[in-house]
Coordinates of C-alpha atoms in Angstrom, one line a residue:
M1055 CA -59.0 -8.0 259.6
G1056 CA -62.1 -9.6 261.6
F1057 CA -59.6 -12.3 262.6
K1058 CA -61.6 -15.3 265.5
P1059 CA -59.4 -18.1 265.9
R1060 CA -61.1 -21.1 264.9
F1061 CA -60.2 -23.0 268.3
S1062 CA -60.9 -20.8 270.6
K1063 CA -64.2 -19.5 272.0
S1064 CA -63.6 -16.1 271.4
P1065 CA -66.8 -13.4 270.5
P1066 CA -67.8 -13.5 267.0
P1067 CA -65.1 -12.1 264.3
V1068 CA -65.8 -8.7 263.2
E1069 CA -67.5 -8.1 260.3
T1070 CA -65.0 -7.1 257.0
A1071 CA -65.0 -6.7 254.2
T1072 CA -61.9 -8.6 252.7
P1073 CA -63.9 -12.2 252.1
A1074 CA -62.2 -15.0 253.0
P1075 CA -60.0 -17.3 250.6
A1076 CA -61.1 -19.3 247.9
I1077 CA -59.0 -22.1 248.6
S1078 CA -60.1 -24.3 246.8
G1079 CA -60.9 -22.9 243.5
S1080 CA -58.8 -22.8 240.4
D1081 CA -56.1 -20.7 242.0
P1082 CA -54.5 -22.9 244.2
L1083 CA -52.7 -19.4 245.4
A1084 CA -55.9 -17.4 246.0
G1085 CA -56.6 -15.3 249.1
L1086 CA -52.8 -16.5 250.5
G1087 CA -50.2 -14.0 251.3
R1088 CA -47.1 -14.1 248.8
Y1089 CA -43.7 -13.8 250.6
S1090 CA -40.5 -14.7 249.6
H1091 CA -39.6 -16.9 253.1
G1092 CA -41.4 -18.7 255.2
R1093 CA -40.6 -16.8 258.3
T1094 CA -41.8 -13.6 256.7
A1095 CA -45.4 -14.8 256.2
L1096 CA -45.4 -16.5 259.4
Q1097 CA -44.0 -13.2 260.8
Y1098 CA -47.0 -10.8 259.4
G1099 CA -49.9 -13.9 260.4
L1100 CA -48.7 -13.3 264.0
A1101 CA -49.1 -9.5 263.5
A1102 CA -52.4 -10.2 262.0
G1103 CA -53.4 -12.4 264.8
G1104 CA -53.3 -9.6 267.1
L1105 CA -50.0 -11.9 269.5
R1106 CA -48.5 -8.5 271.4
A1107 CA -45.1 -8.6 273.4
G1108 CA -44.8 -10.4 276.3
D1109 CA -47.5 -13.8 274.6
R1110 CA -46.4 -17.5 276.1
V1111 CA -46.3 -19.0 272.4
L1112 CA -46.2 -23.2 272.8
V1113 CA -43.5 -23.9 270.7
P1114 CA -41.9 -28.3 270.0
D1115 CA -38.9 -28.2 270.8
F1116 CA -37.7 -30.1 268.2
V1117 CA -38.1 -27.5 265.2
C1118 CA -35.9 -25.5 263.4
D1119 CA -33.9 -21.8 264.9
A1120 CA -36.0 -20.4 261.9
M1121 CA -39.1 -21.0 263.1
V1122 CA -39.1 -19.3 266.6
L1123 CA -37.2 -15.7 265.0
P1124 CA -40.7 -14.4 263.8
L1125 CA -41.7 -15.2 267.7
Q1126 CA -38.4 -13.2 268.3
Q1127 CA -39.1 -10.8 266.4
L1128 CA -42.3 -9.6 267.9
Q1129 CA -41.2 -9.7 271.7
L1130 CA -43.1 -13.4 272.0
V1131 CA -42.1 -15.2 274.8
P1132 CA -41.5 -19.2 273.3
V1133 CA -42.7 -21.6 275.7
Y1134 CA -40.4 -25.4 274.3
F1135 CA -42.6 -28.3 275.1
P1136 CA -41.2 -31.8 274.5
V1137 CA -41.8 -34.0 271.8
E1138 CA -41.8 -38.0 271.5
S1139 CA -39.7 -39.6 268.8
D1140 CA -42.4 -40.0 266.4
L1141 CA -42.5 -36.5 266.8
Q1142 CA -46.0 -35.9 268.6
P1143 CA -46.6 -34.5 271.5
R1144 CA -45.6 -35.4 275.2
W1145 CA -49.1 -34.5 275.7
S1146 CA -49.2 -34.4 279.7
A1147 CA -45.8 -31.8 279.2
L1148 CA -48.0 -29.5 276.8
D1149 CA -50.7 -29.7 279.6
S1150 CA -49.0 -28.6 281.8
L1151 CA -47.5 -25.6 280.5
A1152 CA -50.1 -23.8 279.0
S1153 CA -51.5 -21.2 281.6
D1154 CA -53.3 -17.9 281.9
D1155 CA -50.8 -16.1 279.6
T1156 CA -50.5 -18.4 276.5
R1157 CA -51.8 -17.3 273.1
A1158 CA -51.1 -20.0 271.2
L1159 CA -49.7 -22.9 270.0
V1160 CA -47.8 -24.4 267.5
M1161 CA -48.8 -27.2 265.5
I1162 CA -45.6 -28.6 263.0
H1163 CA -45.6 -31.2 260.1
Y1164 CA -42.6 -32.1 260.5
F1165 CA -41.0 -33.6 256.7
G1166 CA -44.7 -32.8 255.7
I1167 CA -46.7 -35.5 257.5
P1168 CA -49.2 -34.4 259.2
Q1169 CA -49.4 -34.2 262.5
A1170 CA -52.3 -35.2 264.8
V1171 CA -54.4 -32.2 263.6
D1172 CA -58.2 -33.0 265.3
R1173 CA -55.8 -33.7 269.3
Y1174 CA -54.3 -30.1 268.4
R1175 CA -57.7 -28.9 267.6
D1176 CA -59.5 -30.1 270.8
F1177 CA -56.3 -28.6 272.5
C1178 CA -56.7 -25.1 271.6
R1179 CA -60.0 -25.5 271.8
G1180 CA -59.8 -26.7 275.4
R1181 CA -57.9 -23.6 276.3
N1182 CA -59.0 -20.9 273.9
L1183 CA -55.5 -20.9 272.0
I1184 CA -54.8 -19.3 268.7
L1185 CA -53.7 -22.4 266.7
I1186 CA -50.5 -21.8 264.5
E1187 CA -49.5 -24.3 261.4
D1188 CA -46.8 -24.5 260.2
N1189 CA -45.7 -26.2 257.3
A1190 CA -42.8 -25.7 256.1
H1191 CA -42.2 -28.9 254.6
G1192 CA -45.1 -29.7 253.1
F1193 CA -47.4 -27.1 250.4
G1194 CA -49.5 -29.3 247.7
G1195 CA -50.6 -32.3 250.8
R1196 CA -53.6 -32.5 252.2
F1197 CA -55.6 -33.3 255.2
E1198 CA -59.0 -35.4 255.4
G1199 CA -59.2 -33.1 251.6
E1200 CA -58.2 -29.8 253.5
M1201 CA -55.1 -28.4 252.2
L1202 CA -52.2 -28.3 255.1
G1203 CA -51.3 -25.2 255.2
T1204 CA -55.0 -24.0 255.9
L1205 CA -55.5 -25.7 258.7
G1206 CA -55.4 -23.4 261.8
D1207 CA -55.7 -19.9 262.5
I1208 CA -52.6 -18.9 261.5
A1209 CA -50.6 -20.6 258.7
I1210 CA -47.7 -20.8 257.1
S1211 CA -45.8 -22.9 254.3
S1212 CA -42.9 -23.0 252.3
P1213 CA -43.0 -24.6 249.0
W1214 CA -39.7 -22.9 247.4
K1215 CA -38.9 -26.0 250.0
N1216 CA -41.0 -28.2 247.2
F1217 CA -40.4 -27.0 244.0
A1218 CA -37.0 -25.3 242.3
I1219 CA -38.3 -21.9 242.6
R1220 CA -36.6 -19.1 243.5
N1221 CA -38.5 -18.5 246.6
G1222 CA -41.9 -19.1 248.0
G1223 CA -43.3 -18.3 251.4
L1224 CA -47.5 -18.7 252.2
L1225 CA -49.4 -17.1 254.5
Y1226 CA -52.7 -18.5 255.4
V1227 CA -54.9 -16.8 257.9
A1228 CA -58.7 -17.8 259.0
G1229 CA -61.2 -15.2 258.0
A1230 CA -59.0 -13.1 255.6
S1231 CA -57.5 -12.7 252.7
D1232 CA -54.5 -10.8 253.5
R1233 CA -53.1 -8.2 250.7
A1234 CA -50.2 -7.0 252.8
F1235 CA -47.5 -8.1 250.8
E1236 CA -48.7 -6.7 247.7
S1237 CA -47.2 -3.6 249.3
L1238 CA -43.4 -5.6 249.4
S1239 CA -40.7 -5.6 246.7
Q1240 CA -39.5 -8.6 245.5
Q1241 CA -36.4 -9.8 246.6
P1242 CA -33.7 -8.7 244.4
R1243 CA -31.8 -11.1 242.8
R1244 CA -28.3 -10.3 244.2
F1245 CA -28.7 -12.2 246.9
F1246 CA -29.1 -15.3 245.4
P1247 CA -25.2 -17.7 244.7
S1248 CA -24.5 -16.6 240.9
R1249 CA -24.6 -19.7 238.6
R1250 CA -20.1 -20.0 238.9
K1251 CA -20.7 -20.8 242.3
I1252 CA -23.9 -23.4 242.2
L1253 CA -21.5 -25.3 239.8
G1254 CA -18.8 -24.7 242.1
L1255 CA -21.0 -26.4 244.9
V1256 CA -22.0 -29.7 242.2
E1257 CA -18.6 -31.6 243.0
A1258 CA -16.2 -31.7 246.0
G1259 CA -17.5 -27.9 247.1
W1260 CA -21.0 -30.0 247.4
R1261 CA -20.2 -32.3 249.5
K1262 CA -18.2 -30.4 252.0
H1263 CA -21.0 -28.2 252.1
C1264 CA -23.2 -31.5 253.3
R1265 CA -20.3 -31.9 255.5
Y1266 CA -20.5 -28.0 257.1
Y1267 CA -24.4 -28.4 257.3
G1268 CA -24.4 -32.3 258.1
H1269 CA -21.9 -33.0 260.8
G1270 CA -21.3 -29.8 261.8
L1271 CA -25.8 -27.9 261.9
Q1272 CA -25.0 -27.1 265.3
T1273 CA -22.7 -24.9 264.8
I1274 CA -23.3 -22.6 263.0
P1275 CA -24.9 -19.4 264.3
P1276 CA -28.0 -18.7 264.3
T1277 CA -30.4 -17.7 261.2
A1278 CA -30.5 -13.9 260.5
P1279 CA -33.6 -11.9 260.3
L1280 CA -34.3 -11.1 256.3
P1281 CA -35.7 -7.8 254.9
A1282 CA -39.4 -9.2 254.1
W1283 CA -39.9 -9.5 250.9
R1284 CA -42.6 -10.8 248.8
M1285 CA -42.6 -13.8 246.0
S1286 CA -41.4 -13.6 243.3
E1287 CA -43.6 -13.6 240.2
E1288 CA -41.9 -16.7 238.4
S1289 CA -42.6 -18.2 241.3
V1290 CA -46.0 -17.4 241.6
A1291 CA -46.6 -18.2 237.8
F1292 CA -44.7 -21.3 238.5
L1293 CA -47.1 -22.8 241.9
R1294 CA -50.3 -21.5 239.6
G1295 CA -49.2 -23.9 237.0
Q1296 CA -49.0 -27.3 239.2
D1297 CA -50.4 -30.8 239.2
F1298 CA -50.2 -30.3 243.1
A1299 CA -52.0 -34.2 243.9
A1300 CA -49.7 -35.7 241.6
G1301 CA -46.8 -34.2 242.2
A1302 CA -47.4 -35.5 245.7
T1303 CA -48.1 -38.9 244.7
R1304 CA -44.9 -38.8 243.3
R1305 CA -43.1 -37.9 246.7
R1306 CA -44.7 -41.0 248.6
D1307 CA -44.1 -43.6 246.6
I1308 CA -40.5 -42.4 246.4
Y1309 CA -41.1 -41.6 250.5
E1310 CA -42.3 -45.7 251.0
T1311 CA -39.1 -46.7 248.4
W1312 CA -37.4 -45.3 251.2
Q1313 CA -38.8 -46.8 254.3
R1314 CA -38.5 -49.7 252.9
W1315 CA -34.9 -49.6 251.7
A1316 CA -34.3 -47.7 255.4
L1317 CA -36.0 -51.0 257.4
R1318 CA -34.4 -53.5 255.6
S1319 CA -31.2 -51.2 256.9
G1320 CA -31.1 -51.3 259.8
L1321 CA -32.7 -47.9 260.7
E1322 CA -35.6 -47.0 262.5
P1323 CA -38.1 -44.8 260.7
V1324 CA -39.2 -41.7 261.9
I1325 CA -43.1 -41.8 261.3
E1326 CA -43.8 -44.7 260.4
R1327 CA -46.7 -44.7 258.0
L1328 CA -48.2 -42.0 255.7
A1329 CA -52.1 -40.1 255.9
G1330 CA -52.5 -41.4 251.8
A1331 CA -52.7 -37.4 250.2
E1332 CA -49.0 -35.8 252.2
A1333 CA -46.3 -34.6 250.0
P1334 CA -43.5 -35.4 251.5
L1335 CA -40.1 -33.5 251.7
L1336 CA -37.8 -35.7 253.2
F1337 CA -38.1 -39.2 254.6
P1338 CA -36.4 -39.3 258.0
A1339 CA -35.2 -42.1 260.1
Y1340 CA -33.7 -42.7 263.0
C1341 CA -29.2 -44.5 263.1
R1342 CA -28.4 -46.6 266.5
D1343 CA -26.3 -44.5 267.2
P1344 CA -24.5 -40.7 266.3
D1345 CA -21.4 -42.3 265.1
Y1346 CA -23.4 -44.1 262.8
R1347 CA -25.4 -41.9 261.1
H1348 CA -22.0 -39.9 260.3
A1349 CA -20.5 -43.0 259.2
L1350 CA -23.4 -43.8 256.2
L1351 CA -24.4 -39.5 256.3
E1352 CA -20.1 -39.9 254.7
W1353 CA -21.6 -43.7 252.4
A1354 CA -24.6 -41.4 251.4
W1355 CA -22.4 -38.1 249.9
R1356 CA -20.1 -40.5 248.2
R1357 CA -23.1 -42.3 246.4
R1358 CA -24.4 -38.7 245.1
I1359 CA -27.1 -39.1 247.5
E1360 CA -28.0 -35.4 249.0
A1361 CA -28.5 -36.8 252.9
S1362 CA -28.7 -34.7 255.2
T1363 CA -29.2 -33.0 258.7
W1364 CA -32.7 -31.5 260.2
P1365 CA -33.4 -28.7 262.0
K1366 CA -31.1 -26.5 264.0
L1367 CA -31.9 -26.6 267.2
P1368 CA -32.6 -22.9 269.2
P1369 CA -30.1 -22.3 271.0
E1370 CA -31.8 -22.1 274.1
V1371 CA -32.8 -25.3 273.2
L1372 CA -29.8 -26.9 272.3
A1373 CA -28.5 -25.7 276.0
G1374 CA -31.7 -27.7 277.8
A1375 CA -31.3 -31.1 279.0
G1376 CA -33.9 -32.4 276.8
A1377 CA -34.8 -35.1 273.7
A1378 CA -35.1 -32.7 271.2
Q1379 CA -30.8 -32.6 270.5
A1380 CA -30.4 -36.7 270.8
Y1381 CA -32.9 -37.2 268.5
W1382 CA -31.4 -34.8 266.3
A1383 CA -28.1 -36.6 267.0
R1384 CA -29.1 -40.2 265.4
M1385 CA -31.1 -38.2 262.3
I1386 CA -30.6 -38.6 258.7
C1387 CA -32.8 -37.0 256.5
L1388 CA -33.7 -38.9 252.9
P1389 CA -34.5 -36.3 249.7
I1390 CA -37.7 -37.0 247.6
H1391 CA -37.0 -35.3 244.4
Q1392 CA -40.3 -35.9 243.0
D1393 CA -39.3 -35.5 239.0
M1394 CA -36.9 -38.8 240.0
P1395 CA -39.6 -42.1 239.4
A1396 CA -39.1 -44.5 242.3
A1397 CA -38.2 -47.3 240.1
D1398 CA -35.4 -45.7 239.6
L1399 CA -34.4 -44.7 243.0
V1400 CA -34.6 -48.8 244.1
N1401 CA -32.9 -49.4 240.8
Y1402 CA -29.4 -46.4 242.2
L1403 CA -30.3 -48.2 245.9
D1404 CA -29.5 -51.4 244.4
L1405 CA -26.5 -50.6 242.3
C1406 CA -25.0 -48.9 245.8
G1407 CA -24.6 -52.1 247.3
P1408 CA -25.2 -52.6 250.9
V1409 CA -24.3 -49.9 254.3
P1410 CA -21.9 -49.6 256.5

């Protein structure tokens, strides 16, 4: 593929006949690998980047176990580094963990809000590391004019989380157009819940579902591997017809509505301010303690507000003594539905009354 980390000191890339992706063109998916899920896209991206069994990869400890799964499948070694309460790296700890056999660093745009991109790039450049950008939450957003999900040497996005589409995981590899997905079959429809099952989750079943994945998220079995599928054609067609800038603006409006409500309600926003061009997936805030988080989730579900928790931490992080589990225990994630005007959310929250 002619892969060369942009933020490392590697030798010049090998010449390749495959053109680099035209990200800024009329087709927003040009040059991007189109897979059914972000974890599949990441697995193919890691292989394209030349990572091999035994290579160490620096990963934030506040991370979903689904993100770590592709590393484990390729027998890479995740080395977890701590993050601060605003989910930025604890840079001093990160620096001490980088060793001679460290090959890559993962940068996660939590909830679709860009991390300190330039600092990550400088860190990777100074240590000859591959920068892996996890943009699973922020498809459609931008940072300094560039699309999130195209800022790393290897980058993935999961547009199915931002849009009501069947599936979707995108892969960006610096300096090359990914074509590996073309040989894969589409995800069979039988792997999706039936219409009856979906309707059964809408009322009491939906609330039970929320409680299971909210209060008990860390107790459910580890995320399982998926077969390698490509993105469905209807998902591709849908994304090509979207106005991502307009959708991102609506998402930011709703995010800021939640932020004002959270501050009035005694919650602490996890991330103080937006950069200005992102497409946030959720609004995260800290509750004063885990018991209050539990009560607030129940309050929200009774009012049909799809509050949730995130992430499902890897078992090795749960077994450690770091702060990631404590962050999760106090964090509540509030929904952003970009088709709901922010003004309607304001009116609905007024009807909901005060929090407990």
